[in-house]
Short mmCIF file of C-alpha atoms (C1' of nucleotides) in Angstrom, two decimals:
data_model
loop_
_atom_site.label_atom_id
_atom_site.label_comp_id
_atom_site.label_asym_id
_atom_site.label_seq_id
_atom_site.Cartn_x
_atom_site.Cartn_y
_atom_site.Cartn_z
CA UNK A 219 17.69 -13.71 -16.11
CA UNK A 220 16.23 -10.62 -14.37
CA UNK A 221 12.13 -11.05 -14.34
CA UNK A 222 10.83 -7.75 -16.05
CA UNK A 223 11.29 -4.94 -13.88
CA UNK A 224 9.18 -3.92 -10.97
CA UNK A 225 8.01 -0.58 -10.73
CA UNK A 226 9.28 1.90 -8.43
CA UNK A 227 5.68 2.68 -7.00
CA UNK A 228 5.21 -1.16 -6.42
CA UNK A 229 8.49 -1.71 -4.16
CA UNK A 230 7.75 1.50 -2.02
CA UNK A 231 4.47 -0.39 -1.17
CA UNK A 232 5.97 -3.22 0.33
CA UNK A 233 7.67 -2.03 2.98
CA UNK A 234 4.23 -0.76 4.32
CA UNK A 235 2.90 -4.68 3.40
CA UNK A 236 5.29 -5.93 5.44
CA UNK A 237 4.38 -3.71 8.40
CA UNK A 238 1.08 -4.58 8.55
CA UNK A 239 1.54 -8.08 8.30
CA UNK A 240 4.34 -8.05 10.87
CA UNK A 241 1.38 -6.39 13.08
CA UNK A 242 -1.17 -9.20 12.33
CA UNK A 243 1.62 -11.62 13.09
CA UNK A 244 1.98 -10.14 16.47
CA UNK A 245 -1.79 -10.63 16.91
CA UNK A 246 -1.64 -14.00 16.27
CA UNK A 247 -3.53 -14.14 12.95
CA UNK A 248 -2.38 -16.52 10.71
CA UNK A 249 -4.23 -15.81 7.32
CA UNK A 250 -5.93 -13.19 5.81
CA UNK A 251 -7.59 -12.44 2.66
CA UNK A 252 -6.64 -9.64 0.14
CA UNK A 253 -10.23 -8.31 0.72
CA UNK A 254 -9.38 -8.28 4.54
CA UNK A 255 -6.07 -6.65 4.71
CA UNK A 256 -6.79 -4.24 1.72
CA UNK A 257 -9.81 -2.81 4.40
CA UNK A 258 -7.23 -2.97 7.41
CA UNK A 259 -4.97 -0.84 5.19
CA UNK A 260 -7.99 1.39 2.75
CA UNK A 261 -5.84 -0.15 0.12
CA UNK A 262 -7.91 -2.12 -2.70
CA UNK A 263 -8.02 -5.72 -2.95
CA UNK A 264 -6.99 -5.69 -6.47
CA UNK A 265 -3.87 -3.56 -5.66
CA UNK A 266 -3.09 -6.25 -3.03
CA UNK A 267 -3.05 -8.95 -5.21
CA UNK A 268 -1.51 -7.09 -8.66
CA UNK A 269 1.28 -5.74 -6.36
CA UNK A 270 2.00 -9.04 -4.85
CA UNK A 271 2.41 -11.35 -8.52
CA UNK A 272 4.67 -9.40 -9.93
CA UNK A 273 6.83 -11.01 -7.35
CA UNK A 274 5.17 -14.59 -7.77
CA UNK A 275 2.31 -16.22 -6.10
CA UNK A 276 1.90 -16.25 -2.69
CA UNK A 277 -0.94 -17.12 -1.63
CA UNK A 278 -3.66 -20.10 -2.48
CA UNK A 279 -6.68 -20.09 -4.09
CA UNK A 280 -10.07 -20.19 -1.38
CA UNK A 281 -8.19 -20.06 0.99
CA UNK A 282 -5.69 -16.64 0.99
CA UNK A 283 -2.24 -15.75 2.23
CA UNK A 284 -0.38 -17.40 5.47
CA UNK A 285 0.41 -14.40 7.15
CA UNK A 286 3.73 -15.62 8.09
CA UNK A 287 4.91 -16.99 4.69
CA UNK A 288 3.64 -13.70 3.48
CA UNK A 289 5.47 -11.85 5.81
CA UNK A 290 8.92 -13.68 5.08
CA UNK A 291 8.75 -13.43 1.53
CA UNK A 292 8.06 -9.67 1.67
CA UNK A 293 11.05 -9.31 3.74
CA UNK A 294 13.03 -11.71 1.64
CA UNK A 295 12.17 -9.32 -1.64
CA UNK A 296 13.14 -6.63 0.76
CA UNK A 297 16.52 -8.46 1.70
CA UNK A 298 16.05 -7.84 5.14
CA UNK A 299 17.36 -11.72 5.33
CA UNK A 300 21.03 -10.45 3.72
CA UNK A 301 21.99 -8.94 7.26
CA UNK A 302 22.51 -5.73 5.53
CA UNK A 303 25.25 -3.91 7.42
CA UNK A 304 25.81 -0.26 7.22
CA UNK A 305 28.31 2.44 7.69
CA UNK A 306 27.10 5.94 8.51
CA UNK A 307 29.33 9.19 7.05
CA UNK A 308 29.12 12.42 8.86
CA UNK A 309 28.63 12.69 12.94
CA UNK A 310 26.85 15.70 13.22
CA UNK A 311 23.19 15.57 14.52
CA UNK A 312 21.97 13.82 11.57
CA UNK A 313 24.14 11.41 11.72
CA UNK A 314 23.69 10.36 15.21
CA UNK A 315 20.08 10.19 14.76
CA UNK A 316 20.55 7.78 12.46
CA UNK A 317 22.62 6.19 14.15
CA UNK A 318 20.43 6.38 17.61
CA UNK A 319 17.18 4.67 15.33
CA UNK A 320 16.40 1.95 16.80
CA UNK A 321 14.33 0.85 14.34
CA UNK A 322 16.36 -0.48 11.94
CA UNK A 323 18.31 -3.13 14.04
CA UNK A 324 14.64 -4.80 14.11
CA UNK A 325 15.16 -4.71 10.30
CA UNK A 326 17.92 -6.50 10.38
CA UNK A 327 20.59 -3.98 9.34
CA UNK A 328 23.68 -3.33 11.57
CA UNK A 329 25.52 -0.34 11.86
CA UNK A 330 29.19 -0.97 11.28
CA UNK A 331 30.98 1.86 11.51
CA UNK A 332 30.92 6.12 11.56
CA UNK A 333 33.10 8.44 9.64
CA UNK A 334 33.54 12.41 10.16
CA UNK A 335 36.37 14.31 8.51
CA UNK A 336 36.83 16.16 12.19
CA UNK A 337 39.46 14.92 13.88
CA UNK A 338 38.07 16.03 17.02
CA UNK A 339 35.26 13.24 16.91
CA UNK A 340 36.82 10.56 16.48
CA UNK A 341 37.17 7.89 19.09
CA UNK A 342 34.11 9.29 20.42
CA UNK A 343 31.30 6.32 20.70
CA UNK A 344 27.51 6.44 19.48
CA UNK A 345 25.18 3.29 20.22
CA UNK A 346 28.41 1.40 20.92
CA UNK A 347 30.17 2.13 17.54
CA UNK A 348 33.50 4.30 17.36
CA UNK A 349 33.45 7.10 15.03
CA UNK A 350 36.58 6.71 12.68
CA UNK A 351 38.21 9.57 10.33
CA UNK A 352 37.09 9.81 6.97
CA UNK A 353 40.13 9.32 5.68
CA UNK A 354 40.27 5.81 6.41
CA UNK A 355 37.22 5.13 4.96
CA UNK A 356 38.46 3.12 2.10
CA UNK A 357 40.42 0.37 4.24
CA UNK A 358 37.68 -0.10 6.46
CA UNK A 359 35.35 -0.95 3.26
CA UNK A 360 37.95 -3.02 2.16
CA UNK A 361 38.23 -4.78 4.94
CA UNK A 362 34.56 -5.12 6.32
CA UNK A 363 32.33 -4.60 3.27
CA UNK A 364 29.11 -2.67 4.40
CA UNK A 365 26.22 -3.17 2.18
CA UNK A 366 25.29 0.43 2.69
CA UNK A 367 27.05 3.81 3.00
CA UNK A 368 24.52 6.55 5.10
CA UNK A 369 25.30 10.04 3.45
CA UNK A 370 25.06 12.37 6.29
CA UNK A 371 27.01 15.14 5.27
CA UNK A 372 26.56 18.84 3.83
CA UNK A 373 25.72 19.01 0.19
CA UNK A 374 28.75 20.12 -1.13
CA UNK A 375 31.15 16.95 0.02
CA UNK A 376 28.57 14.59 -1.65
CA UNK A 377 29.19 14.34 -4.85
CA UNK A 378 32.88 13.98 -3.71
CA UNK A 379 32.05 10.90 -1.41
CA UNK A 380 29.95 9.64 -3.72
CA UNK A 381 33.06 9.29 -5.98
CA UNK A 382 35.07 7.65 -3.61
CA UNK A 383 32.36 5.24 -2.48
CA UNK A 384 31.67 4.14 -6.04
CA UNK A 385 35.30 3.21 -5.99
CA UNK A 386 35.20 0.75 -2.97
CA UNK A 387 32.47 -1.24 -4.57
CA UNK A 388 29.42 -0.41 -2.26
CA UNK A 389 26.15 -1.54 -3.33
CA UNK A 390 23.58 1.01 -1.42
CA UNK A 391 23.79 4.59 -0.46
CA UNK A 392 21.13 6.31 1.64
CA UNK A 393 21.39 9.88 0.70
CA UNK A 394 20.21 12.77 3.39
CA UNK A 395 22.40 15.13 1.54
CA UNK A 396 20.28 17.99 -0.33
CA UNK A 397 22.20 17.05 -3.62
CA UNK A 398 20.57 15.37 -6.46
CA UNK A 399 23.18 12.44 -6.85
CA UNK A 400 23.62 10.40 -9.73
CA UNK A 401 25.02 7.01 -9.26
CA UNK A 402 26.29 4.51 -11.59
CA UNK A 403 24.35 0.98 -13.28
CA UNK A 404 25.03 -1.70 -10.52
CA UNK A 405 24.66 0.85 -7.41
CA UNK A 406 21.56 1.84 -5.78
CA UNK A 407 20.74 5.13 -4.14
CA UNK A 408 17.28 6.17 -2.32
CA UNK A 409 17.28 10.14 -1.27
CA UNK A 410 15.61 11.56 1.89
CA UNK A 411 14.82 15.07 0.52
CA UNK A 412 14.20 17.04 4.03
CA UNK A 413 13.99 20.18 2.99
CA UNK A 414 11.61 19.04 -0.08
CA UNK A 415 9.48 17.42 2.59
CA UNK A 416 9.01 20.35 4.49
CA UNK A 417 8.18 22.28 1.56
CA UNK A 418 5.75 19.41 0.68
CA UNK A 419 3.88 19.95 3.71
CA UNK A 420 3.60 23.80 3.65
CA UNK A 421 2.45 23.56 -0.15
CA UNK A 422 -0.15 20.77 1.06
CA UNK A 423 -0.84 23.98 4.06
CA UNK A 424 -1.59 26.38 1.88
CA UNK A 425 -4.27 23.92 -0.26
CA UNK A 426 -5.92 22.90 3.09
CA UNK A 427 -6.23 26.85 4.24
CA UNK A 428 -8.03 27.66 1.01
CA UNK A 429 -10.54 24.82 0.93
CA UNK B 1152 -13.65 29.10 -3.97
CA UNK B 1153 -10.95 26.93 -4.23
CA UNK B 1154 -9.59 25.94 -7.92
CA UNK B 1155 -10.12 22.67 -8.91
CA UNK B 1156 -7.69 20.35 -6.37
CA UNK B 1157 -3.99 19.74 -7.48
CA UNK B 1158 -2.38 16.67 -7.76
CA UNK B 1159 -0.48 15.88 -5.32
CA UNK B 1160 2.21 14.44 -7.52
CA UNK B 1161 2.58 17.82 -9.24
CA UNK B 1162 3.10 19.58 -5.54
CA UNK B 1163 5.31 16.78 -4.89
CA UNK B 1164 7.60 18.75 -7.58
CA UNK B 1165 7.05 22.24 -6.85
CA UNK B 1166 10.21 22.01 -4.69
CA UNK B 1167 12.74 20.67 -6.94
CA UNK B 1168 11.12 23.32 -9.36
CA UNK B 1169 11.79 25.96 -6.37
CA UNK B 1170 15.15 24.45 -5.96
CA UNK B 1171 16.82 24.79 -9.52
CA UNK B 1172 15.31 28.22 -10.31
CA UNK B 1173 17.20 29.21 -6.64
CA UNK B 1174 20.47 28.00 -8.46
CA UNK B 1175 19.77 29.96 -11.62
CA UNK B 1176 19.13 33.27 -10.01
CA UNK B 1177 22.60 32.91 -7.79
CA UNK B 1178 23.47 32.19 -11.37
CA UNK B 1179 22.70 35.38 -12.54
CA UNK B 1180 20.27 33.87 -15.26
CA UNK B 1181 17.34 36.28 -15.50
CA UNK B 1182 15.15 33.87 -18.34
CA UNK B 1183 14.63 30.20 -18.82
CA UNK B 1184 12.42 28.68 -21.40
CA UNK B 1185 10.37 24.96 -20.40
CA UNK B 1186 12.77 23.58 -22.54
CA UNK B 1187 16.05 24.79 -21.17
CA UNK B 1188 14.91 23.92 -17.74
CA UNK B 1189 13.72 20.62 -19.00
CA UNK B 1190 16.96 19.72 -19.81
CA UNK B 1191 18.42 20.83 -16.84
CA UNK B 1192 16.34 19.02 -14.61
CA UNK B 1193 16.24 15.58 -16.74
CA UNK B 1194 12.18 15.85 -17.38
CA UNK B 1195 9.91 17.08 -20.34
CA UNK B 1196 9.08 20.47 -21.39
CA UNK B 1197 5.77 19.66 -21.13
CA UNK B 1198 5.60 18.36 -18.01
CA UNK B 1199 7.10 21.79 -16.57
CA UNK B 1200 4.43 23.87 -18.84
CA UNK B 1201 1.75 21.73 -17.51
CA UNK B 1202 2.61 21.48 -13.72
CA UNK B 1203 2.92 25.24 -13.74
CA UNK B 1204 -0.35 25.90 -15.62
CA UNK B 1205 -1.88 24.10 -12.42
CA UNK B 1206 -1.42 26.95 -10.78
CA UNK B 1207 -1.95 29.69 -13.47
CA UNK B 1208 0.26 31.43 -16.73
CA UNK B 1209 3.47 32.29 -15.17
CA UNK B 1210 5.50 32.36 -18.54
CA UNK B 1211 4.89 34.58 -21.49
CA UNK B 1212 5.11 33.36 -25.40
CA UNK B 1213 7.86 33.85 -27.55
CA UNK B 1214 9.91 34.37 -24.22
CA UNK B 1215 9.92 31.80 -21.41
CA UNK B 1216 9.91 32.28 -17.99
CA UNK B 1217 11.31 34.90 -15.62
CA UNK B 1218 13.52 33.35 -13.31
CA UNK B 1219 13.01 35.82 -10.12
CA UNK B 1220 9.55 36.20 -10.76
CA UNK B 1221 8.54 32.40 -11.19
CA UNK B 1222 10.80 31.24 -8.21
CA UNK B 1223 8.98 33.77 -6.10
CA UNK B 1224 5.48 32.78 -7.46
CA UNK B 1225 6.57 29.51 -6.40
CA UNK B 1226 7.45 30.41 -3.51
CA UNK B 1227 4.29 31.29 -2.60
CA UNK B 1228 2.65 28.41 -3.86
CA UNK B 1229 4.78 26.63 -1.19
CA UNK B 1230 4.03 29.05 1.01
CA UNK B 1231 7.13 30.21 2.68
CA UNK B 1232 6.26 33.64 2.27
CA UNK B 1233 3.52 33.40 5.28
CA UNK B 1234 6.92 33.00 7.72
CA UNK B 1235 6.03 29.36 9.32
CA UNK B 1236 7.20 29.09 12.75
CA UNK B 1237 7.23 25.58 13.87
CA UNK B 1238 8.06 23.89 16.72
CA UNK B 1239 9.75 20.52 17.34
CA UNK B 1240 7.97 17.66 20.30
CA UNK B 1241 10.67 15.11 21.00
CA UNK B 1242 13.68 16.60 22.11
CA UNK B 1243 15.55 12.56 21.08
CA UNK B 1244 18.56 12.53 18.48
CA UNK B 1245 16.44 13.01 16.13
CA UNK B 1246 14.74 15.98 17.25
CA UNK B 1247 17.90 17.85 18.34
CA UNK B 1248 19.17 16.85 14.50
CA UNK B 1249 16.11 18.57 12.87
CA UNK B 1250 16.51 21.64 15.18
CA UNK B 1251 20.41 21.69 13.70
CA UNK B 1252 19.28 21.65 10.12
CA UNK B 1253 19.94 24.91 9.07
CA UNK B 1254 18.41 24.69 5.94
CA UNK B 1255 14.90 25.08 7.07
CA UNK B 1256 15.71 28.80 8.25
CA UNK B 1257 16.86 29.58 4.67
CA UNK B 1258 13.35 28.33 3.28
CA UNK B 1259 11.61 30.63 5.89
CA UNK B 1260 10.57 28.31 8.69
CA UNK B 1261 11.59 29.43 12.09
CA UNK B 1262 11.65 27.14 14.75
CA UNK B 1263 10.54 28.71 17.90
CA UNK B 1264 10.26 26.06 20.67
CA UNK B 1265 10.73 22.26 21.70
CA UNK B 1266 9.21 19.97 23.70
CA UNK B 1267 9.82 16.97 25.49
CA UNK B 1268 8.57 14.79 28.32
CA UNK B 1269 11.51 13.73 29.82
CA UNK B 1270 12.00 16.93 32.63
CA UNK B 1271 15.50 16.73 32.60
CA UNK B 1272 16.14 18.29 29.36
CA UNK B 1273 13.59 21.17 29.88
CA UNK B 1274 16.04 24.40 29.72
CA UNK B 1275 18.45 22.97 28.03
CA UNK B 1276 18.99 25.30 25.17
CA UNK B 1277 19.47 23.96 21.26
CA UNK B 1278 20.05 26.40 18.25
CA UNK B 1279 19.12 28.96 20.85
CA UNK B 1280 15.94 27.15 21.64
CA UNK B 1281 15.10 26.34 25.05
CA UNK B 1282 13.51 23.01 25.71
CA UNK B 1283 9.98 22.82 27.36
CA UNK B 1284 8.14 20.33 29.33
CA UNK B 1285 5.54 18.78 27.14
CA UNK B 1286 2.66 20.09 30.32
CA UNK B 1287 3.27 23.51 28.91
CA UNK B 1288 2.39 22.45 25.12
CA UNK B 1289 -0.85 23.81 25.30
CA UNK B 1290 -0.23 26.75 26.82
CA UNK B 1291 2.54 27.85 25.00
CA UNK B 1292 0.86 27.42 21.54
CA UNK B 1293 -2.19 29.21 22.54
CA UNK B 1294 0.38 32.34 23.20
CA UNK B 1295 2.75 31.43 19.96
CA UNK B 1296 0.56 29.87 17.36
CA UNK B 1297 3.16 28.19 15.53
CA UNK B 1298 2.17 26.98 12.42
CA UNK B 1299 3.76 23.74 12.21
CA UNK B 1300 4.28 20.77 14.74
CA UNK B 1301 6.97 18.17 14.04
CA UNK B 1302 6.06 14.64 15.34
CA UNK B 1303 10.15 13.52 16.73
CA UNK B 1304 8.48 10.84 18.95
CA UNK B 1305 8.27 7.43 19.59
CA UNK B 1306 5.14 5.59 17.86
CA UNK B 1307 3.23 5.23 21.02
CA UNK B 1308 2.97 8.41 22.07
CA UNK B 1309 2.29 9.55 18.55
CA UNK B 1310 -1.60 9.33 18.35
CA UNK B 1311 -2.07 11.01 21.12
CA UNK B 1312 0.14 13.50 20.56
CA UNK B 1313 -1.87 14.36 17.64
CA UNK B 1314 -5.01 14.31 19.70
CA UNK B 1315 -3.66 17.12 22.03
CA UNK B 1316 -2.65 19.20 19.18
CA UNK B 1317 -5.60 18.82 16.93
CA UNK B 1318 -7.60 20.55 20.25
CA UNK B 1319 -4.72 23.17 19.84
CA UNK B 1320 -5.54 23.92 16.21
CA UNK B 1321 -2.20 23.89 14.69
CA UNK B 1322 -2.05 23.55 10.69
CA UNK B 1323 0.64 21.35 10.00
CA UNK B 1324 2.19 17.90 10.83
CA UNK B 1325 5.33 17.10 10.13
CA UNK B 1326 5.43 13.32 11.11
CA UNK B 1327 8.75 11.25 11.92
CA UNK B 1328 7.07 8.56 13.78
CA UNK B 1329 6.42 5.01 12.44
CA UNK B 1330 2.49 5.83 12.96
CA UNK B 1331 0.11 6.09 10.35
CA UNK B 1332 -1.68 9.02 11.60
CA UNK B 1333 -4.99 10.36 10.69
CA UNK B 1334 -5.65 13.88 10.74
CA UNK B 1335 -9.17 15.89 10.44
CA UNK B 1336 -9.83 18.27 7.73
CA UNK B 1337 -8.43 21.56 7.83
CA UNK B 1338 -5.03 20.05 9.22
CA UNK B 1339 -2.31 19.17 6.99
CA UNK B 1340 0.61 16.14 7.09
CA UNK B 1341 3.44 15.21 5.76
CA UNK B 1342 5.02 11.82 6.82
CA UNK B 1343 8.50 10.77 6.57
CA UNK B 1344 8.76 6.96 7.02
CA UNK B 1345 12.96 6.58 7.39
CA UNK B 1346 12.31 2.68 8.11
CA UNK B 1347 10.46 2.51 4.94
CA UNK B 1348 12.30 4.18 2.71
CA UNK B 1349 15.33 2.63 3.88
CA UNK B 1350 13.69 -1.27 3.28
CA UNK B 1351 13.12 0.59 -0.14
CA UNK B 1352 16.82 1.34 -0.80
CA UNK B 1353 17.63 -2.56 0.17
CA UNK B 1354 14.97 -3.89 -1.98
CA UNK B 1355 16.73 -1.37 -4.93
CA UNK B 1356 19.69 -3.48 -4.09
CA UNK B 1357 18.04 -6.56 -4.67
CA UNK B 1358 16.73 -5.57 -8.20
CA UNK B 1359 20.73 -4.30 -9.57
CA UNK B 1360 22.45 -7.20 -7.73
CA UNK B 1361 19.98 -9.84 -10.10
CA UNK B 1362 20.43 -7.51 -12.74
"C1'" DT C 880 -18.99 -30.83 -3.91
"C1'" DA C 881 -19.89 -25.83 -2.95
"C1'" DG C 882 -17.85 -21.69 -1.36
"C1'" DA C 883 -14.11 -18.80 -1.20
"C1'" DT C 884 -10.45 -16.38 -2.96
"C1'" DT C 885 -6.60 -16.21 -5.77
"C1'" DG C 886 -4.07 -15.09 -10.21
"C1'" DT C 887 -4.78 -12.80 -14.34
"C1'" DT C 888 -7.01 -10.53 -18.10
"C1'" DA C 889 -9.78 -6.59 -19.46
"C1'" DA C 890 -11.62 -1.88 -18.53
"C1'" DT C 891 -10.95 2.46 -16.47
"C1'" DC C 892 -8.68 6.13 -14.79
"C1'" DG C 893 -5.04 9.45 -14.25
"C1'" DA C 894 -0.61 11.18 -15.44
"C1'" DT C 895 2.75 12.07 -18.94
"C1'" DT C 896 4.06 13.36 -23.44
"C1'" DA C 897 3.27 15.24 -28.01
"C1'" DA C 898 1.36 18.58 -30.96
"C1'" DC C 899 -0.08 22.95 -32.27
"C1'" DA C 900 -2.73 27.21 -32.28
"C1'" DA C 901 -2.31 31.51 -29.73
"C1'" DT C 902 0.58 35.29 -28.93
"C1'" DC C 903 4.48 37.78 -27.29
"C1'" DT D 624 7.08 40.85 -39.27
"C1'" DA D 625 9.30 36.34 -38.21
"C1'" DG D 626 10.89 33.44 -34.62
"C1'" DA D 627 10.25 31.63 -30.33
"C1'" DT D 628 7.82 29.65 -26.78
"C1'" DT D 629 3.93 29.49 -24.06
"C1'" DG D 630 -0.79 27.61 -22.72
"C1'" DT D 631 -3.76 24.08 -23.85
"C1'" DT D 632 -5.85 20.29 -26.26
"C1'" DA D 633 -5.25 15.61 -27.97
"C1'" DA D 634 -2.70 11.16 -27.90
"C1'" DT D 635 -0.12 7.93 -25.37
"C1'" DC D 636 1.37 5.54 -21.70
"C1'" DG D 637 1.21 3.44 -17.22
"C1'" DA D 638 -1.09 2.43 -13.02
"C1'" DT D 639 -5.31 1.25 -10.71
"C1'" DT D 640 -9.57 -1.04 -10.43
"C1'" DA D 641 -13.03 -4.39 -11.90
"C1'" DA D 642 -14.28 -8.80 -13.45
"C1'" DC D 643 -13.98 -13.55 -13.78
"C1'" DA D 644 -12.14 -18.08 -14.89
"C1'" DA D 645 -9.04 -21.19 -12.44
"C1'" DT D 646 -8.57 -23.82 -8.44
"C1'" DC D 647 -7.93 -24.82 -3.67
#
DNA sequence: TAGATTGTTAATCGATTAACAATC
DNA sequence: TAGATTGTTAATCGATTAACAATC
């Protein structure tokens, strides 16, 4: 049933798509060519257009994409129109960053729920949402089905949670922990890598410094 | 001077290279071959040989590759022998959570001050680090040259954030805000987009739940 | 209709993998 | 020396770019 797969390097461009034409919405444009936005965005034209049918065909010959159609079917690939809901696990300061972004309410996802295995936090509030013990995790999935579990906890509990959130049946898992999970067919998992990032940028340092 | 320019997929790897040779040598394994490590890490043999030979011969035939002295060449290829000290503008959640993130120390980065516009929080103390008011940015770094400048701010004030600090001639970005910032030659970034990469993780979901 | 711009096929480029001679 | 494994070249694969026929 599946159309053949979309690569990986497509589907991390789209979010940025969608950014840009949620920008040129806000302008008030209402249609733009592939050779225009690929300039706004020093992307090529060709890209634009290759990255955009292996979804389908979105835009019309002579004439070029309706920004806003554009920008809805983006975000419908992106399922920002589920109402993704979320449940965050670990209340240290990562997890109430998270937590305290803004950002992705405008996405459309809703934070449900916090977990911390210290007693001590719980009942505590962050952006309006109670933090809850870890150990009743499970009956809260049960009962309110997130979409997506936010791994904010030390390395060494993750694989652990991971087991126990494969169990409940949730579909997403946004990973800050430094492990390198593996999840299982039918579950998907995108990892923030801090520390790798970090690294990233002092490599990229050292390459700049010897130019 | 400079050798010819490195990919920056292949630096993209250098950590998770950095990161399993750490585990071996708290292993007390003293040689790996490409092909032992290949295994390890779920990627070729050749790959490894290749991404290392980027960089120059760091194994020796018939042997493999010294663990201690290939994670420390590494190392420096990463360059976290030079001691970074970095310092964090945004004093938000999010700031205050990458302050708490101990695992930057371990790597060698140091964080030695924070900033923030909001005069309330100046002297307020986190990790030991006393907040500043964003007035004495310039001063400060002209006495502490810290390498390394994460961006914990809101979008707006990013660009000309970056403006003020390019004048200051710091190294390195490390970017959390939604911007797409530009930076002159000579100055390294590194941009972590959480709002994309979590649209990525629900557009994962949307390829395994049609699966 | 003529002009514009897509969707798509073909050509190019770069990254990954395979193969093997060099050498420890 | 023989066996092992690198460093490196050649082959393959995938992703990007260019070109153009289809068509609005």
């Amino acid at each position: 049933m599946s159309s053949k797969k979309v690569a990986l390097v497509v589907i991390r461009r789209l979010p940025r798509y969608y950014r840009y034409l949620s920008e040129l919405l806000l302008n008030g444009v209402d249609r733009i060519s592939s050779k225009d936005l690929s300039e706004r965005m020093g992307v090529t034209a060709s890209q634009i257009r290759q990255d955009l049918n292996c979804f389908g065909g979105f835009g019309q010959q002579g004439y070029g994409y309706n920004v806003e159609y554009l920008y809805r079917e983006i975000g419908k690939l992106l399922g920002l129109e589920n109402g993704r809901t979320m449940i965050i696990i670990g209340a240290g300061n990562l997890g109430h960053a998270i937590a305290g972004y803004s950002n992705f309410e405008r996405r459309g996802f809703r934070l449900i729920g916090i977990f911390d295995s210290n007693k001590g936090l719980v009942g505590d509030k962050v952006k309006g949402v109670g933090i809850m013990h870890s150990d009743d995790l499970e009956s809260f999935i049960a009962v309110n089905k997130p979409d997506i579990a936010v791994l904010a906890i030390p390395k060494v509990s993750a694989q652990d949670m991971l087991k126990r959130l494969t169990a409940t049946g949730i579909k997403g898992i946004w990973n800050f922990s430094m492990s390198e999970l593996k999840v299982p067919d039918g579950m998907a998992i995108e990892t923030v890598h801090l520390s790798d990032s970090l690294m990233t940028l002092s490599c990229k340092m050292m390459q700049t410094e010897m130019e």
